Amino acid sequence: FTLTFAIIQHSYFVGFLVYILLNLALVFSSVYIVTQFAPAAAGSGIPEIKGYLNGVDTHGILLFRTLVGKIFGSIGSVGGGLALGKEGPLVHTGACIASLLGQGGSAKYHLNSRWVQIFESDRDRRDLVTCGCAAGVAAAFRAPVGGVLFALEEVTSWWRSHLMWRVFFTSAVVAVVVRSAMNWCDSGKCGHFGAGGFIIWDISGGQEDYSYQELLPVAIIGVIGGLLGALFNQLTLYITKWRRTYLHKKGKRVQVCWRYDILVVIKVELLL
């Protein structure tokens, strides 16, 4: 953004071109990660973690490669301007970190250590992954109790009081860490992030009071936004069905090129 704003002072076209190229480069990095480097990092991650905690161990969802792909893929997608929420990636990231700690690290990349390998049984490892899921939700929304409730209601089917205290303690630690990070951002050391909170854009200068005359335009905008959202979801459903039926049979190289072309079209339409 800083580079784009500096360039458009001299040429709007060059600034527009630089903005497009930077966003496409970031998104292309994410596309490459989920098609070539870590396919298990694609998508939200919550359904896969739910499946693991309920007895379905999908291949590769908790590997170190998946953790790296999830982190940098999310950074590229958000930096490129795609609509990506925080809950799914952080839940998956927390689950991967918890699983790696439970088994002492990554044996494939020789990053393992015996002093952290304390959870030997599958039940202990599942408990630790559940704590990682709760930590992800607590960090995403700054809600430690929400992390506990998410772990209790959503991701796991085998619950006991001993696990409750583990999850609650994990979420409490996350709340302290996130609050410390927010105080660090309030000191002006986080770039474009400010007083609005951790991983949230600064909204401290927004309008706080409204008048009755604004209610009707706001309602109309809400209806239009809802209709456009429904249209977007329907188009996404059709495109997803088409990709699964025709595109995925032609190999990963075609998938990367197709996604790259579509992103070019979307970026140009949005900015125009």
PDB file of N, CA and C in Angstrom, residues 193-243:
ATOM      1  N   PHE A 193      -1.176  -1.938  11.122  1.00  0.00           N
ATOM      2  CA  PHE A 193      -2.037  -2.366  12.214  1.00  0.00           C
ATOM      3  C   PHE A 193      -1.919  -1.365  13.357  1.00  0.00           C
ATOM      4  N   GLY A 194      -3.046  -1.039  13.982  1.00  0.00           N
ATOM      5  CA  GLY A 194      -3.009  -0.012  15.014  1.00  0.00           C
ATOM      6  C   GLY A 194      -3.896  -0.333  16.183  1.00  0.00           C
ATOM      7  N   ALA A 195      -4.563   0.688  16.695  1.00  0.00           N
ATOM      8  CA  ALA A 195      -5.337   0.540  17.921  1.00  0.00           C
ATOM      9  C   ALA A 195      -6.580  -0.317  17.747  1.00  0.00           C
ATOM     10  N   GLY A 196      -6.897  -0.676  16.505  1.00  0.00           N
ATOM     11  CA  GLY A 196      -8.068  -1.518  16.285  1.00  0.00           C
ATOM     12  C   GLY A 196      -7.919  -2.901  16.869  1.00  0.00           C
ATOM     13  N   GLY A 197      -6.727  -3.345  17.158  1.00  0.00           N
ATOM     14  CA  GLY A 197      -6.549  -4.647  17.771  1.00  0.00           C
ATOM     15  C   GLY A 197      -5.558  -5.512  17.032  1.00  0.00           C
ATOM     16  N   PHE A 198      -5.335  -6.691  17.533  1.00  0.00           N
ATOM     17  CA  PHE A 198      -4.371  -7.632  16.976  1.00  0.00           C
ATOM     18  C   PHE A 198      -4.962  -8.308  15.741  1.00  0.00           C
ATOM     19  N   ILE A 199      -4.243  -8.268  14.615  1.00  0.00           N
ATOM     20  CA  ILE A 199      -4.691  -8.818  13.330  1.00  0.00           C
ATOM     21  C   ILE A 199      -6.024  -8.209  12.904  1.00  0.00           C
ATOM     22  N   ILE A 200      -6.274  -6.991  13.268  1.00  0.00           N
ATOM     23  CA  ILE A 200      -7.478  -6.276  12.863  1.00  0.00           C
ATOM     24  C   ILE A 200      -7.058  -4.873  12.455  1.00  0.00           C
ATOM     25  N   TRP A 201      -7.595  -4.378  11.356  1.00  0.00           N
ATOM     26  CA  TRP A 201      -7.233  -3.044  10.899  1.00  0.00           C
ATOM     27  C   TRP A 201      -7.690  -2.000  11.894  1.00  0.00           C
ATOM     28  N   ASP A 202      -6.964  -0.892  11.957  1.00  0.00           N
ATOM     29  CA  ASP A 202      -7.257   0.185  12.899  1.00  0.00           C
ATOM     30  C   ASP A 202      -8.569   0.865  12.520  1.00  0.00           C
ATOM     31  N   ILE A 203      -9.550   0.791  13.401  1.00  0.00           N
ATOM     32  CA  ILE A 203     -10.854   1.416  13.158  1.00  0.00           C
ATOM     33  C   ILE A 203     -11.163   2.441  14.234  1.00  0.00           C
ATOM     34  N   SER A 204     -10.147   2.948  14.906  1.00  0.00           N
ATOM     35  CA  SER A 204     -10.366   3.882  15.999  1.00  0.00           C
ATOM     36  C   SER A 204     -10.904   5.221  15.521  1.00  0.00           C
ATOM     37  N   GLY A 205     -10.715   5.567  14.230  1.00  0.00           N
ATOM     38  CA  GLY A 205     -11.190   6.851  13.734  1.00  0.00           C
ATOM     39  C   GLY A 205     -12.546   6.779  13.065  1.00  0.00           C
ATOM     40  N   GLY A 206     -13.322   5.737  13.294  1.00  0.00           N
ATOM     41  CA  GLY A 206     -14.618   5.575  12.655  1.00  0.00           C
ATOM     42  C   GLY A 206     -15.706   6.422  13.291  1.00  0.00           C
ATOM     43  N   GLN A 207     -16.861   6.465  12.619  1.00  0.00           N
ATOM     44  CA  GLN A 207     -18.002   7.225  13.111  1.00  0.00           C
ATOM     45  C   GLN A 207     -18.692   6.473  14.239  1.00  0.00           C
ATOM     46  N   GLU A 208     -18.992   7.154  15.313  1.00  0.00           N
ATOM     47  CA  GLU A 208     -19.553   6.509  16.490  1.00  0.00           C
ATOM     48  C   GLU A 208     -21.055   6.767  16.655  1.00  0.00           C
ATOM     49  N   ASP A 209     -21.594   7.847  16.091  1.00  0.00           N
ATOM     50  CA  ASP A 209     -23.013   8.144  16.248  1.00  0.00           C
ATOM     51  C   ASP A 209     -23.686   8.152  14.875  1.00  0.00           C
ATOM     52  N   TYR A 210     -24.987   7.812  14.850  1.00  0.00           N
ATOM     53  CA  TYR A 210     -25.753   7.726  13.620  1.00  0.00           C
ATOM     54  C   TYR A 210     -27.086   8.445  13.807  1.00  0.00           C
ATOM     55  N   SER A 211     -27.693   8.827  12.690  1.00  0.00           N
ATOM     56  CA  SER A 211     -29.001   9.480  12.719  1.00  0.00           C
ATOM     57  C   SER A 211     -30.034   8.570  12.077  1.00  0.00           C
ATOM     58  N   TYR A 212     -31.320   8.881  12.296  1.00  0.00           N
ATOM     59  CA  TYR A 212     -32.395   8.049  11.760  1.00  0.00           C
ATOM     60  C   TYR A 212     -32.431   8.099  10.229  1.00  0.00           C
ATOM     61  N   GLN A 213     -31.989   9.217   9.633  1.00  0.00           N
ATOM     62  CA  GLN A 213     -32.002   9.318   8.184  1.00  0.00           C
ATOM     63  C   GLN A 213     -31.059   8.323   7.523  1.00  0.00           C
ATOM     64  N   GLU A 214     -30.101   7.816   8.266  1.00  0.00           N
ATOM     65  CA  GLU A 214     -29.130   6.885   7.691  1.00  0.00           C
ATOM     66  C   GLU A 214     -29.612   5.448   7.702  1.00  0.00           C
ATOM     67  N   LEU A 215     -30.676   5.157   8.428  1.00  0.00           N
ATOM     68  CA  LEU A 215     -31.107   3.769   8.575  1.00  0.00           C
ATOM     69  C   LEU A 215     -31.599   3.179   7.254  1.00  0.00           C
ATOM     70  N   LEU A 216     -32.399   3.942   6.489  1.00  0.00           N
ATOM     71  CA  LEU A 216     -32.924   3.416   5.229  1.00  0.00           C
ATOM     72  C   LEU A 216     -31.814   3.135   4.214  1.00  0.00           C
ATOM     73  N   PRO A 217     -30.879   4.070   3.961  1.00  0.00           N
ATOM     74  CA  PRO A 217     -29.776   3.733   3.037  1.00  0.00           C
ATOM     75  C   PRO A 217     -28.950   2.543   3.504  1.00  0.00           C
ATOM     76  N   VAL A 218     -28.715   2.465   4.812  1.00  0.00           N
ATOM     77  CA  VAL A 218     -27.945   1.330   5.329  1.00  0.00           C
ATOM     78  C   VAL A 218     -28.689   0.023   5.092  1.00  0.00           C
ATOM     79  N   ALA A 219     -30.026   0.031   5.286  1.00  0.00           N
ATOM     80  CA  ALA A 219     -30.822  -1.178   5.052  1.00  0.00           C
ATOM     81  C   ALA A 219     -30.782  -1.581   3.582  1.00  0.00           C
ATOM     82  N   ILE A 220     -30.865  -0.589   2.683  1.00  0.00           N
ATOM     83  CA  ILE A 220     -30.813  -0.892   1.247  1.00  0.00           C
ATOM     84  C   ILE A 220     -29.458  -1.484   0.875  1.00  0.00           C
ATOM     85  N   ILE A 221     -28.402  -0.881   1.402  1.00  0.00           N
ATOM     86  CA  ILE A 221     -27.059  -1.420   1.135  1.00  0.00           C
ATOM     87  C   ILE A 221     -26.937  -2.841   1.674  1.00  0.00           C
ATOM     88  N   GLY A 222     -27.530  -3.104   2.846  1.00  0.00           N
ATOM     89  CA  GLY A 222     -27.485  -4.451   3.406  1.00  0.00           C
ATOM     90  C   GLY A 222     -28.188  -5.479   2.526  1.00  0.00           C
ATOM     91  N   VAL A 223     -29.370  -5.091   1.970  1.00  0.00           N
ATOM     92  CA  VAL A 223     -30.108  -5.999   1.086  1.00  0.00           C
ATOM     93  C   VAL A 223     -29.312  -6.281  -0.182  1.00  0.00           C
ATOM     94  N   ILE A 224     -28.748  -5.212  -0.775  1.00  0.00           N
ATOM     95  CA  ILE A 224     -27.941  -5.393  -1.981  1.00  0.00           C
ATOM     96  C   ILE A 224     -26.729  -6.277  -1.697  1.00  0.00           C
ATOM     97  N   GLY A 225     -26.069  -6.029  -0.546  1.00  0.00           N
ATOM     98  CA  GLY A 225     -24.932  -6.863  -0.187  1.00  0.00           C
ATOM     99  C   GLY A 225     -25.313  -8.317   0.019  1.00  0.00           C
ATOM    100  N   GLY A 226     -26.483  -8.563   0.620  1.00  0.00           N
ATOM    101  CA  GLY A 226     -26.928  -9.941   0.809  1.00  0.00           C
ATOM    102  C   GLY A 226     -27.202 -10.655  -0.507  1.00  0.00           C
ATOM    103  N   LEU A 227     -27.831  -9.943  -1.454  1.00  0.00           N
ATOM    104  CA  LEU A 227     -28.108 -10.542  -2.760  1.00  0.00           C
ATOM    105  C   LEU A 227     -26.816 -10.831  -3.521  1.00  0.00           C
ATOM    106  N   LEU A 228     -25.879  -9.886  -3.476  1.00  0.00           N
ATOM    107  CA  LEU A 228     -24.595 -10.110  -4.133  1.00  0.00           C
ATOM    108  C   LEU A 228     -23.825 -11.255  -3.475  1.00  0.00           C
ATOM    109  N   GLY A 229     -23.919 -11.362  -2.143  1.00  0.00           N
ATOM    110  CA  GLY A 229     -23.275 -12.470  -1.452  1.00  0.00           C
ATOM    111  C   GLY A 229     -23.854 -13.811  -1.853  1.00  0.00           C
ATOM    112  N   ALA A 230     -25.197 -13.879  -1.973  1.00  0.00           N
ATOM    113  CA  ALA A 230     -25.843 -15.122  -2.411  1.00  0.00           C
ATOM    114  C   ALA A 230     -25.424 -15.476  -3.837  1.00  0.00           C
ATOM    115  N   LEU A 231     -25.341 -14.446  -4.714  1.00  0.00           N
ATOM    116  CA  LEU A 231     -24.901 -14.693  -6.090  1.00  0.00           C
ATOM    117  C   LEU A 231     -23.463 -15.191  -6.121  1.00  0.00           C
ATOM    118  N   PHE A 232     -22.616 -14.596  -5.303  1.00  0.00           N
ATOM    119  CA  PHE A 232     -21.212 -15.032  -5.236  1.00  0.00           C
ATOM    120  C   PHE A 232     -21.118 -16.483  -4.776  1.00  0.00           C
ATOM    121  N   ASN A 233     -21.866 -16.843  -3.745  1.00  0.00           N
ATOM    122  CA  ASN A 233     -21.834 -18.225  -3.247  1.00  0.00           C
ATOM    123  C   ASN A 233     -22.312 -19.209  -4.312  1.00  0.00           C
ATOM    124  N   GLN A 234     -23.361 -18.844  -5.064  1.00  0.00           N
ATOM    125  CA  GLN A 234     -23.873 -19.741  -6.091  1.00  0.00           C
ATOM    126  C   GLN A 234     -22.870 -19.921  -7.224  1.00  0.00           C
ATOM    127  N   LEU A 235     -22.238 -18.816  -7.633  1.00  0.00           N
ATOM    128  CA  LEU A 235     -21.219 -18.917  -8.678  1.00  0.00           C
ATOM    129  C   LEU A 235     -20.023 -19.738  -8.205  1.00  0.00           C
ATOM    130  N   THR A 236     -19.642 -19.554  -6.948  1.00  0.00           N
ATOM    131  CA  THR A 236     -18.540 -20.341  -6.394  1.00  0.00           C
ATOM    132  C   THR A 236     -18.876 -21.825  -6.395  1.00  0.00           C
ATOM    133  N   LEU A 237     -20.128 -22.157  -6.090  1.00  0.00           N
ATOM    134  CA  LEU A 237     -20.557 -23.558  -6.090  1.00  0.00           C
ATOM    135  C   LEU A 237     -20.464 -24.156  -7.490  1.00  0.00           C
ATOM    136  N   TYR A 238     -20.923 -23.415  -8.497  1.00  0.00           N
ATOM    137  CA  TYR A 238     -20.859 -23.917  -9.875  1.00  0.00           C
ATOM    138  C   TYR A 238     -19.407 -24.092 -10.329  1.00  0.00           C
ATOM    139  N   ILE A 239     -18.551 -23.100 -10.010  1.00  0.00           N
ATOM    140  CA  ILE A 239     -17.152 -23.181 -10.420  1.00  0.00           C
ATOM    141  C   ILE A 239     -16.454 -24.351  -9.727  1.00  0.00           C
ATOM    142  N   THR A 240     -16.763 -24.570  -8.451  1.00  0.00           N
ATOM    143  CA  THR A 240     -16.152 -25.683  -7.721  1.00  0.00           C
ATOM    144  C   THR A 240     -16.548 -27.029  -8.323  1.00  0.00           C
ATOM    145  N   LYS A 241     -17.817 -27.182  -8.681  1.00  0.00           N
ATOM    146  CA  LYS A 241     -18.261 -28.425  -9.312  1.00  0.00           C
ATOM    147  C   LYS A 241     -17.562 -28.633 -10.650  1.00  0.00           C
ATOM    148  N   TRP A 242     -17.417 -27.541 -11.413  1.00  0.00           N
ATOM    149  CA  TRP A 242     -16.745 -27.659 -12.705  1.00  0.00           C
ATOM    150  C   TRP A 242     -15.283 -28.033 -12.529  1.00  0.00           C
ATOM    151  N   ARG A 243     -14.611 -27.446 -11.546  1.00  0.00           N
ATOM    152  CA  ARG A 243     -13.200 -27.771 -11.295  1.00  0.00           C
ATOM    153  C   ARG A 243     -13.034 -29.234 -10.911  1.00  0.00           C
TER     154      ARG A 243
END
